[in-house]
Amino acid sequence: MIIRTRDFGEVEMSETEIFHFSQPLFGFEEYTDYVILHDDEIGENIVWLQSVQEQGLCFILIDPSGMTPMFAPELPIGSEKLLGEGDCLCWVVAVVPKNFKDTSVNLKSPVFINTESHLAAQIMLESDYPVRYFFLKEGANQC
Amino acid sequence: MLVVSRKADESIIIEPEQGELIEIKLLSIDNQVRVGISAPKGCKIWRKELYTTVEYNRNAAEKISVGNLRSLSSQLTTENNND
């Protein structure tokens, strides 16, 4: 099927590549179906979460692994009802401003994607992680 | 901030300058307070700690430049190489 995307024009995707959010991104409850898009030049650590229903709706997700040792996300009890059986990938939603060094990510509410069940959810973690984590600046402070 | 004392089963009415009334009722008070809210259709109600993520998501959905992402991606690659 053809998916109209915000940043890549029309893209041919298989229906099996669609992830259904049993708990959508907070504030965007009406948009439940997304695909993940990559750009070869950008690499695998940064992806586009593109709404299937609305061309203009798209989020940038970053792989949080290695970002900070303090981040060890644990799914709250009951999350398997949202995500189904199997392992999940954890991504964090990013805000990338004009000055990219001010990029932040939301460590408090990551997006979990189950590649087996094709279910996904944005889940608020119980641990006290920051909603705006400026990982490039935090990293610089540690040097 | 307005501070008012209320017992269980008592309510507060918020009357906006325009639109319908909002009622906040304290249903029960133990070590947690149960709150009931009646608000007009279309009025969204959030737990505050969740609302910070709603605001964050709205920012995150704004258009970005792919050039910025390239700079960010090369920065991430450099950092990983330094590790």
Short mmCIF file of C-alpha atoms in Angstrom, two decimals:
data_model
loop_
_atom_site.label_atom_id
_atom_site.label_comp_id
_atom_site.label_asym_id
_atom_site.label_seq_id
_atom_site.Cartn_x
_atom_site.Cartn_y
_atom_site.Cartn_z
CA MET A 1 0.00 0.00 0.00
CA ILE A 2 1.07 3.59 -0.64
CA ILE A 3 1.61 5.76 2.43
CA ARG A 4 1.75 9.52 2.04
CA THR A 5 4.51 10.76 4.32
CA ARG A 6 5.45 14.21 5.59
CA ASP A 7 9.15 14.06 4.76
CA PHE A 8 9.57 11.34 2.11
CA GLY A 9 6.63 11.83 -0.27
CA GLU A 10 4.72 8.69 -1.19
CA VAL A 11 6.27 5.48 0.10
CA GLU A 12 5.29 1.91 -0.75
CA MET A 13 4.95 -0.14 2.45
CA SER A 14 3.55 -3.54 3.29
CA GLU A 15 0.56 -3.70 5.61
CA THR A 16 2.66 -5.91 7.89
CA GLU A 17 4.92 -2.89 8.52
CA ILE A 18 2.14 -0.97 10.23
CA PHE A 19 2.21 -0.72 14.02
CA HIS A 20 -1.05 -0.29 15.87
CA PHE A 21 -0.87 1.85 19.00
CA SER A 22 -3.11 0.35 21.66
CA GLN A 23 -2.18 3.44 23.67
CA PRO A 24 -1.41 6.25 21.19
CA LEU A 25 0.89 9.20 21.75
CA PHE A 26 -0.65 11.35 24.49
CA GLY A 27 -2.58 14.25 22.98
CA PHE A 28 -2.86 12.41 19.64
CA GLU A 29 -5.37 9.76 20.68
CA GLU A 30 -7.18 9.70 17.33
CA TYR A 31 -4.04 8.53 15.46
CA THR A 32 -3.39 4.87 16.14
CA ASP A 33 -1.54 3.49 13.12
CA TYR A 34 2.05 4.32 12.22
CA VAL A 35 4.98 3.10 10.16
CA ILE A 36 8.66 3.52 10.91
CA LEU A 37 10.82 5.13 8.25
CA HIS A 38 14.61 5.25 7.97
CA ASP A 39 16.96 7.44 6.03
CA ASP A 40 20.24 5.83 4.95
CA GLU A 41 22.23 9.01 5.53
CA ILE A 42 20.80 9.45 9.05
CA GLY A 43 21.42 5.88 10.16
CA GLU A 44 19.52 3.49 12.40
CA ASN A 45 19.57 5.48 15.66
CA ILE A 46 17.07 8.07 14.46
CA VAL A 47 13.77 7.10 12.81
CA TRP A 48 10.54 8.70 11.67
CA LEU A 49 7.27 7.56 13.24
CA GLN A 50 4.86 8.44 10.45
CA SER A 51 1.09 8.37 10.90
CA VAL A 52 -0.68 6.25 8.30
CA GLN A 53 -3.91 8.22 8.81
CA GLU A 54 -2.52 11.78 8.60
CA GLN A 55 0.29 12.69 6.22
CA GLY A 56 1.30 15.76 8.21
CA LEU A 57 1.72 13.87 11.50
CA CYS A 58 5.17 12.54 12.15
CA PHE A 59 7.50 12.19 15.14
CA ILE A 60 11.25 11.78 15.33
CA LEU A 61 12.28 8.89 17.58
CA ILE A 62 15.81 8.26 18.89
CA ASP A 63 17.29 5.04 20.22
CA PRO A 64 18.04 5.83 23.89
CA SER A 65 20.52 3.01 24.44
CA GLY A 66 23.89 4.40 25.42
CA MET A 67 22.44 7.90 25.89
CA THR A 68 22.84 7.88 29.66
CA PRO A 69 23.60 5.09 32.13
CA MET A 70 20.84 6.35 34.45
CA PHE A 71 18.15 5.32 31.94
CA ALA A 72 17.01 1.72 32.44
CA PRO A 73 13.36 1.64 31.39
CA GLU A 74 11.13 -0.93 33.07
CA LEU A 75 7.63 -1.51 31.76
CA PRO A 76 4.95 -1.06 34.42
CA ILE A 77 2.96 -4.13 35.44
CA GLY A 78 0.08 -4.71 33.03
CA SER A 79 1.89 -3.34 29.97
CA GLU A 80 1.66 -6.72 28.23
CA LYS A 81 -2.05 -6.02 27.81
CA LEU A 82 -1.10 -3.05 25.64
CA LEU A 83 1.85 -4.60 23.83
CA GLY A 84 1.18 -8.33 23.61
CA GLU A 85 3.72 -11.10 24.11
CA GLY A 86 7.35 -10.76 23.09
CA ASP A 87 10.24 -8.33 23.30
CA CYS A 88 9.74 -4.64 22.70
CA LEU A 89 11.96 -1.98 21.22
CA CYS A 90 12.18 1.19 23.26
CA TRP A 91 12.39 4.54 21.47
CA VAL A 92 12.20 8.06 22.88
CA VAL A 93 10.34 10.98 21.30
CA ALA A 94 12.65 13.85 20.34
CA VAL A 95 12.25 17.60 19.85
CA VAL A 96 14.90 18.71 17.35
CA PRO A 97 15.08 22.52 17.30
CA LYS A 98 16.94 24.76 14.81
CA ASN A 99 20.07 24.49 16.92
CA PHE A 100 20.37 20.72 16.95
CA LYS A 101 22.57 20.83 20.07
CA ASP A 102 19.42 21.78 22.00
CA THR A 103 17.75 18.50 20.99
CA SER A 104 15.88 16.90 23.86
CA VAL A 105 14.17 13.56 24.38
CA ASN A 106 11.34 12.47 26.65
CA LEU A 107 12.74 9.76 28.94
CA LYS A 108 9.62 9.71 31.12
CA SER A 109 7.25 8.39 28.44
CA PRO A 110 9.02 6.27 25.81
CA VAL A 111 7.38 4.60 22.85
CA PHE A 112 7.47 0.80 23.04
CA ILE A 113 7.13 -1.19 19.85
CA ASN A 114 6.57 -4.92 19.73
CA THR A 115 7.83 -6.15 16.36
CA GLU A 116 6.18 -9.56 16.83
CA SER A 117 2.64 -8.50 17.79
CA HIS A 118 2.87 -5.21 15.82
CA LEU A 119 1.38 -3.47 18.83
CA ALA A 120 2.86 -0.29 20.24
CA ALA A 121 2.19 2.18 23.04
CA GLN A 122 3.51 5.35 24.61
CA ILE A 123 3.87 4.47 28.26
CA MET A 124 4.59 6.70 31.22
CA LEU A 125 7.27 4.99 33.30
CA GLU A 126 7.01 4.87 37.08
CA SER A 127 10.65 5.93 37.57
CA ASP A 128 11.39 9.61 37.91
CA TYR A 129 12.94 10.32 34.50
CA PRO A 130 12.94 13.81 32.93
CA VAL A 131 10.33 14.70 30.29
CA ARG A 132 12.91 16.99 28.63
CA TYR A 133 16.35 15.48 28.69
CA PHE A 134 18.97 17.50 26.78
CA PHE A 135 21.25 14.56 26.14
CA LEU A 136 23.92 16.39 24.11
CA LYS A 137 24.36 19.01 26.84
CA GLU A 138 24.21 16.48 29.69
CA GLY A 139 26.89 14.45 27.93
CA ALA A 140 29.09 17.54 27.62
CA ASN A 141 28.77 18.24 31.34
CA GLN A 142 30.14 14.83 32.18
CA CYS A 143 33.36 15.33 30.20
CA MET B 1 -3.71 30.09 43.61
CA LEU B 2 -7.14 29.93 45.22
CA VAL B 3 -7.23 27.56 48.17
CA VAL B 4 -10.54 26.15 49.42
CA SER B 5 -11.30 23.42 51.97
CA ARG B 6 -13.79 20.74 50.94
CA LYS B 7 -15.15 17.57 52.55
CA ALA B 8 -15.98 14.35 50.75
CA ASP B 9 -19.03 14.71 48.48
CA GLU B 10 -18.60 18.47 48.22
CA SER B 11 -17.90 20.23 44.94
CA ILE B 12 -16.25 23.22 43.36
CA ILE B 13 -17.78 24.92 40.31
CA ILE B 14 -15.55 26.65 37.78
CA GLU B 15 -17.42 29.12 35.59
CA PRO B 16 -15.35 30.09 32.54
CA GLU B 17 -15.96 33.53 30.99
CA GLN B 18 -17.48 31.65 28.06
CA GLY B 19 -18.80 28.16 27.75
CA GLU B 20 -20.22 25.57 30.10
CA LEU B 21 -19.52 25.06 33.78
CA ILE B 22 -16.87 22.68 35.09
CA GLU B 23 -17.60 20.81 38.30
CA ILE B 24 -14.91 19.17 40.42
CA LYS B 25 -16.25 16.90 43.12
CA LEU B 26 -14.29 15.22 45.90
CA LEU B 27 -15.71 11.71 45.95
CA SER B 28 -13.69 10.20 48.78
CA ILE B 29 -10.73 11.10 50.93
CA ASP B 30 -8.46 8.42 52.37
CA ASN B 31 -4.74 8.60 51.86
CA GLN B 32 -5.67 9.38 48.24
CA VAL B 33 -8.37 11.78 47.13
CA ARG B 34 -10.86 10.61 44.52
CA VAL B 35 -11.89 13.47 42.29
CA GLY B 36 -14.86 13.56 39.93
CA ILE B 37 -14.84 16.15 37.15
CA SER B 38 -17.79 17.18 34.97
CA ALA B 39 -16.71 19.36 32.09
CA PRO B 40 -18.17 20.37 28.72
CA LYS B 41 -17.64 18.13 25.70
CA GLY B 42 -14.41 19.00 23.92
CA CYS B 43 -12.75 20.07 27.18
CA LYS B 44 -9.74 17.79 27.67
CA ILE B 45 -8.74 16.79 31.20
CA TRP B 46 -5.27 15.46 31.96
CA ARG B 47 -3.31 14.32 34.96
CA LYS B 48 -0.70 17.08 35.17
CA GLU B 49 2.29 14.74 35.00
CA LEU B 50 0.84 13.36 31.76
CA TYR B 51 0.11 16.81 30.37
CA THR B 52 3.84 17.65 30.27
CA THR B 53 4.16 14.78 27.79
CA VAL B 54 1.13 16.02 25.80
CA GLU B 55 2.84 19.41 25.44
CA TYR B 56 6.12 17.69 24.59
CA ASN B 57 4.45 15.54 21.91
CA ARG B 58 2.86 18.63 20.35
CA ASN B 59 6.32 20.24 20.09
CA ALA B 60 7.77 17.02 18.73
CA ALA B 61 5.15 16.88 15.95
CA GLU B 62 6.32 20.19 14.50
CA LYS B 63 8.11 20.15 11.16
CA ILE B 64 11.88 19.66 11.38
CA SER B 65 14.63 20.14 8.85
CA VAL B 66 16.31 17.01 7.62
CA GLY B 67 19.58 18.98 7.59
CA ASN B 68 19.28 19.35 11.38
CA LEU B 69 18.77 15.63 11.70
CA ARG B 70 21.91 14.99 9.66
CA SER B 71 23.90 17.22 12.01
CA LEU B 72 22.38 15.46 15.00
CA SER B 73 23.07 12.04 13.54
CA SER B 74 26.73 12.86 12.82
CA GLN B 75 27.05 14.20 16.39
CA LEU B 76 25.63 10.92 17.77
CA THR B 77 28.03 8.90 15.62
CA THR B 78 30.98 10.99 16.84
CA GLU B 79 29.94 10.52 20.46
CA ASN B 80 29.66 6.76 20.05
CA ASN B 81 33.11 6.65 18.47
CA ASN B 82 34.53 8.54 21.43
CA ASP B 83 33.11 6.00 23.89
#
